[in-house]
PDB file of C-alpha atoms and ligand atoms in Angstrom:
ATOM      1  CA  UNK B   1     -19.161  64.708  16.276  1.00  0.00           C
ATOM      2  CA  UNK B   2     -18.700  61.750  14.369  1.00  0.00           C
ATOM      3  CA  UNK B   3     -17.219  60.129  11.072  1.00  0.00           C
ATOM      4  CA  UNK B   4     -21.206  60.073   9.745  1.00  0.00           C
ATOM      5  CA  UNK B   5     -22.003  63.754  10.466  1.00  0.00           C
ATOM      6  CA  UNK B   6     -19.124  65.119   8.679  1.00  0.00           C
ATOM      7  CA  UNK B   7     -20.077  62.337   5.313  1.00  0.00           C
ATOM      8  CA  UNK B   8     -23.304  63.666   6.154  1.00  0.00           C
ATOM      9  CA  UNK B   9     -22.351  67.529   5.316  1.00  0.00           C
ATOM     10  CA  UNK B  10     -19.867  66.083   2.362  1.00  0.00           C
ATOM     11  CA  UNK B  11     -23.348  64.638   1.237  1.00  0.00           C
ATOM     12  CA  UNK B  12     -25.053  68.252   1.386  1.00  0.00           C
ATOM     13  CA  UNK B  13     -22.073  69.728  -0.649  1.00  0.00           C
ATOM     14  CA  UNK B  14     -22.456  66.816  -3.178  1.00  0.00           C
ATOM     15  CA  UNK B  15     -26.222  67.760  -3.364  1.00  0.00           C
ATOM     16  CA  UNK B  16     -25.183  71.489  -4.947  1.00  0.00           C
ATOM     17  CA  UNK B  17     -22.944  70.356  -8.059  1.00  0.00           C
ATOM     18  CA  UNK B  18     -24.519  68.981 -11.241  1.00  0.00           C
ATOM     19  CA  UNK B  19     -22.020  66.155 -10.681  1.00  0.00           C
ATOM     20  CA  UNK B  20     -22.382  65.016  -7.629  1.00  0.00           C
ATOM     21  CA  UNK B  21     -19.346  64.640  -5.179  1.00  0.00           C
ATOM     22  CA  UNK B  22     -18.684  66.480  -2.063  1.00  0.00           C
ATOM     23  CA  UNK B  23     -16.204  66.940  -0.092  1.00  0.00           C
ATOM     24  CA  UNK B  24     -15.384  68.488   3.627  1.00  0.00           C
ATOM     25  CA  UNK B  25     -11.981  69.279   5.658  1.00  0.00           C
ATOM     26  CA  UNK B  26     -11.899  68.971   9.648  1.00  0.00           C
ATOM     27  CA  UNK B  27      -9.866  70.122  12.305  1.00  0.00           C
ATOM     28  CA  UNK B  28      -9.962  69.581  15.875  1.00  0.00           C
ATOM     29  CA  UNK B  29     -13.371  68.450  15.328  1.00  0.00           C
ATOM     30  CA  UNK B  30     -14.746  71.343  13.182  1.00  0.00           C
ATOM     31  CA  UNK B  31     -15.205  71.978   9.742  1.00  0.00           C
ATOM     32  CA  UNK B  32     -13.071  74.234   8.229  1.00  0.00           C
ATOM     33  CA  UNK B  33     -13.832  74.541   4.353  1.00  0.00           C
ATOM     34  CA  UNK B  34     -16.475  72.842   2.484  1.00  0.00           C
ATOM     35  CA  UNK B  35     -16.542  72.555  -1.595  1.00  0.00           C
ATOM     36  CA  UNK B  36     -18.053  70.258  -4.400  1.00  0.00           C
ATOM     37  CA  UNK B  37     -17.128  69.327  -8.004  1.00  0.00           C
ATOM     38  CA  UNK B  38     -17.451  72.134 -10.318  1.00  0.00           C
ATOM     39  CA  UNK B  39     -15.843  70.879 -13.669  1.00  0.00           C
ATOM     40  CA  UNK B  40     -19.026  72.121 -15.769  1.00  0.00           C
ATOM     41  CA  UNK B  41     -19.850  75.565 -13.755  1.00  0.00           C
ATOM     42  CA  UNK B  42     -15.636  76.501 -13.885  1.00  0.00           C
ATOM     43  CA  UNK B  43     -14.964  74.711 -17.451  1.00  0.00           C
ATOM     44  CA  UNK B  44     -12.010  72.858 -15.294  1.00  0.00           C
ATOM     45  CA  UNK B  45     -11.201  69.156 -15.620  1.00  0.00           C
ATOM     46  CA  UNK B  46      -9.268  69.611 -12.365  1.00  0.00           C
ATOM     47  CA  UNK B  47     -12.057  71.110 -10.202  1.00  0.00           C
ATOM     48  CA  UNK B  48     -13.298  67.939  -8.193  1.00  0.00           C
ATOM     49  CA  UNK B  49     -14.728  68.679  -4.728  1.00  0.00           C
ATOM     50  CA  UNK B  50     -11.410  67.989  -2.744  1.00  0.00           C
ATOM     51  CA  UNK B  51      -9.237  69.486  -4.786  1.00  0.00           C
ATOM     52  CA  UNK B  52     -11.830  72.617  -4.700  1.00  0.00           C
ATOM     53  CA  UNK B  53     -11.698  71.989  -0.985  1.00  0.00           C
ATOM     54  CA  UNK B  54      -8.176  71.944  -0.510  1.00  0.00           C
ATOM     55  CA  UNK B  55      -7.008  74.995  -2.648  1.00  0.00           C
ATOM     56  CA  UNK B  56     -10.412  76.907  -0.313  1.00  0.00           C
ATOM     57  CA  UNK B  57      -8.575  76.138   2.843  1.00  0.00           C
ATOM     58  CA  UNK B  58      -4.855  76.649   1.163  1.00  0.00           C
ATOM     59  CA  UNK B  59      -5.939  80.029   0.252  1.00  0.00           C
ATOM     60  CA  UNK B  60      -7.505  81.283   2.831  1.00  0.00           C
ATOM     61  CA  UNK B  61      -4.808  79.647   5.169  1.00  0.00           C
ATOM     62  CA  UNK B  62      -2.011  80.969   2.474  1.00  0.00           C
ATOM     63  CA  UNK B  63      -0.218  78.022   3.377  1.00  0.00           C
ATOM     64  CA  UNK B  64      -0.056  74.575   1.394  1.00  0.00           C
ATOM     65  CA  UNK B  65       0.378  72.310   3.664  1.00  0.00           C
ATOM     66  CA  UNK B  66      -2.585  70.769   5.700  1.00  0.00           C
ATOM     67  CA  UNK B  67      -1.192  68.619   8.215  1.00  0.00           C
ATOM     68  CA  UNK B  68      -3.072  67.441  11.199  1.00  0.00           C
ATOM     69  CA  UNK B  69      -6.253  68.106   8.881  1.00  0.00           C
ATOM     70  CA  UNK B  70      -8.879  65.393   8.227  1.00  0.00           C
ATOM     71  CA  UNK B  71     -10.618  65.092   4.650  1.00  0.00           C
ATOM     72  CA  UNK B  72     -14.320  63.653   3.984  1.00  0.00           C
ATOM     73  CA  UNK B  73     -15.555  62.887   0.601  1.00  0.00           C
ATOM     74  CA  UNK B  74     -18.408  61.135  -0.758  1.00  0.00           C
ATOM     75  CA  UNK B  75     -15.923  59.211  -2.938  1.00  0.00           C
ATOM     76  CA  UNK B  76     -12.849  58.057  -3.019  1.00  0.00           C
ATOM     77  CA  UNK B  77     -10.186  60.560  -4.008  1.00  0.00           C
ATOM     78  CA  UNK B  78      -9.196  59.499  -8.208  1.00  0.00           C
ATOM     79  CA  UNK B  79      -5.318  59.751  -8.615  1.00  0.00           C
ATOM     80  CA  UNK B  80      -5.221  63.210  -9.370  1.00  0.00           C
ATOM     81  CA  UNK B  81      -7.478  64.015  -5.800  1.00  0.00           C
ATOM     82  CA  UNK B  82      -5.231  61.014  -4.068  1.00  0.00           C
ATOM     83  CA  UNK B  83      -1.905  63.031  -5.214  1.00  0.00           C
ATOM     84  CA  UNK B  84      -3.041  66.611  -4.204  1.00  0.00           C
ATOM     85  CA  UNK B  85      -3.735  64.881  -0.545  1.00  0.00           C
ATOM     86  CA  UNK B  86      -0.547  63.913  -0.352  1.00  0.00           C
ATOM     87  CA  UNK B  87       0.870  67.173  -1.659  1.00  0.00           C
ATOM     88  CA  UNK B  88      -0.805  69.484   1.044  1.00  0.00           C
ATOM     89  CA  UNK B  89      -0.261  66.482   3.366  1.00  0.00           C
ATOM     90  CA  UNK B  90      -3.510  65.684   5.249  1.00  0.00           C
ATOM     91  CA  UNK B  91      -3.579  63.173   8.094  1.00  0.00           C
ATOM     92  CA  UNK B  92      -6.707  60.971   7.135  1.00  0.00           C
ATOM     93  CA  UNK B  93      -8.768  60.554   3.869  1.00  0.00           C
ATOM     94  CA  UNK B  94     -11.977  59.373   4.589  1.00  0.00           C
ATOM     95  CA  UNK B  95     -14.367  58.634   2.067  1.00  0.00           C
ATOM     96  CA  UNK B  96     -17.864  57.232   0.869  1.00  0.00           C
ATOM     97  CA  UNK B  97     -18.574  55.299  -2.167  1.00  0.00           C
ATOM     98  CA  UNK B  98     -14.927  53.532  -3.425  1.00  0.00           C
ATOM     99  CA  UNK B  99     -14.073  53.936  -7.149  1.00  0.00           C
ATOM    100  CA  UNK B 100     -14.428  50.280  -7.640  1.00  0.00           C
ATOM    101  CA  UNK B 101     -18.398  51.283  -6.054  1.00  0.00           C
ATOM    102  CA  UNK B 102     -18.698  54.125  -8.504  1.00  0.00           C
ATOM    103  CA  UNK B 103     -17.068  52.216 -11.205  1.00  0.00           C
ATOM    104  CA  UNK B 104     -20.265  49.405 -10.838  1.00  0.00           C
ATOM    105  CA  UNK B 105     -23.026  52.323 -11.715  1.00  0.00           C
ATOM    106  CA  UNK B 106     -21.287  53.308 -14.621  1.00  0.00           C
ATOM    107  CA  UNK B 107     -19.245  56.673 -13.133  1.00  0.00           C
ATOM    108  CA  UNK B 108     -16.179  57.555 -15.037  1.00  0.00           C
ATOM    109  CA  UNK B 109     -13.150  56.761 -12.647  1.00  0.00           C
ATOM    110  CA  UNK B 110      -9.832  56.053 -13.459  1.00  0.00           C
ATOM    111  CA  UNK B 111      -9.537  52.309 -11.742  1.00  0.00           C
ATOM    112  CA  UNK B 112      -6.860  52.829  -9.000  1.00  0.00           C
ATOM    113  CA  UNK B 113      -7.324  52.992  -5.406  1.00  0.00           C
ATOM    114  CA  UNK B 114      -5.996  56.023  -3.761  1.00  0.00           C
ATOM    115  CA  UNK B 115      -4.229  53.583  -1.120  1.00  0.00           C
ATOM    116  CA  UNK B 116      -2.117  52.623  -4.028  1.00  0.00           C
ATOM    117  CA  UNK B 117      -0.821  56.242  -4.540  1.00  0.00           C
ATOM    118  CA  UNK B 118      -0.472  56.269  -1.403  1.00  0.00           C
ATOM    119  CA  UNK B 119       1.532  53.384  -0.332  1.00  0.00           C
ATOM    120  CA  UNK B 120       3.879  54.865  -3.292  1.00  0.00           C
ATOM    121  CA  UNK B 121       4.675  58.081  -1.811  1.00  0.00           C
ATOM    122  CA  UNK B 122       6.543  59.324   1.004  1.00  0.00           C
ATOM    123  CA  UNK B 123       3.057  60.257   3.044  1.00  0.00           C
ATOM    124  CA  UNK B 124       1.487  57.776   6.138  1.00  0.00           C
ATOM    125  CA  UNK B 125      -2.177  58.863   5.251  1.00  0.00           C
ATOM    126  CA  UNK B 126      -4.739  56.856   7.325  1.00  0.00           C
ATOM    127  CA  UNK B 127      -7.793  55.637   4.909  1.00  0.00           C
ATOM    128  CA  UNK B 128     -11.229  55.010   6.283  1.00  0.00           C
ATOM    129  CA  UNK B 129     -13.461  53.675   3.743  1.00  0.00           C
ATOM    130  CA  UNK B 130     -17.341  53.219   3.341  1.00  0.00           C
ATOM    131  CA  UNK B 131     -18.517  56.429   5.884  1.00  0.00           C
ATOM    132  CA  UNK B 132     -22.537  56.434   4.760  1.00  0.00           C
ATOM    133  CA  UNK B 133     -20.958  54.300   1.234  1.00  0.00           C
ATOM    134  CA  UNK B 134     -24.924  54.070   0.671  1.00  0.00           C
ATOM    135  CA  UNK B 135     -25.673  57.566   1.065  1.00  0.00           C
ATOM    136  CA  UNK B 136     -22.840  58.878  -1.083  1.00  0.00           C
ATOM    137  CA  UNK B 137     -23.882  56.056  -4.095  1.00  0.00           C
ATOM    138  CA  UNK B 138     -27.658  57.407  -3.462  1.00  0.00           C
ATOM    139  CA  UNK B 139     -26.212  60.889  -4.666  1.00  0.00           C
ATOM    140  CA  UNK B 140     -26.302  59.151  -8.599  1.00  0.00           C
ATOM    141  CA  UNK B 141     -30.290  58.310  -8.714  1.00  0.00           C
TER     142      UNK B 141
HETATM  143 ZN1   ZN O   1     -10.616  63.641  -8.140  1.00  0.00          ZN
END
């Protein structure tokens, strides 16, 4: 399994939610929760599809921290998605489409790069950017 086949099924969650981001978590090579942004369906401003993802696996874990766990997402994490990360404590954020990408066709984003947030915290998160960026944009026609 690679980087593209876990965007890939980040794409397919993006694909169920009227806005369209997705979002994946993966251990040991295996996906272990999948979610997508409900704001409209839940009437919550918060519920984005990783920090739907992250509270799934949380739960059903009943533990907050996700160390050693690896999350996909058609776009970059937005502060509050970049801050929860760090929170549970994930390994690696890898993502899709960057704000500045999603900023250029007109998607609200708030314009600061989750490395930012995370160079200012006590986290080491590794960042891989652009996984299937065309893909993820494609999500918006
Ligand atoms: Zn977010």
């Amino acid at each position: 399994m690679n980087q593209e086949y876990f965007m890939h099924l980040a794409i397919q969650e993006a694909k169920k939610g009227a806005v369209p981001y997705g979002a994946v978590i993966v251990k040991d090579n295996e996906v272990v929760a999948a979610a997508y942004n409900t704001v409209g369906l839940d009437s919550d401003p918060s519920a984005h599809a990783e920090i739907n993802v992250i509270r799934r696996l949380t739960a059903k874990l009943k533990n907050p921290s996700l160390e050693s766990y690896s999350i996909y997402t058609t776009g970059e994490p937005c502060p509050m998605c970049a801050t929860a990360c760090i929170w549970t404590g994930v390994s690696e954020i890898i993502y899709g489409a960057s704000i500045q990408d999603l900023i250029l066709i007109n998607q609200a984003q708030i314009n600061i790069a989750c490395e930012e947030i995370i160079a200012k915290s006590f986290r080491n998160i590794k960042v891989t950017k652009g996984v299937l960026k065309k893909e993820c944009l494609a999500l918006f026609h």
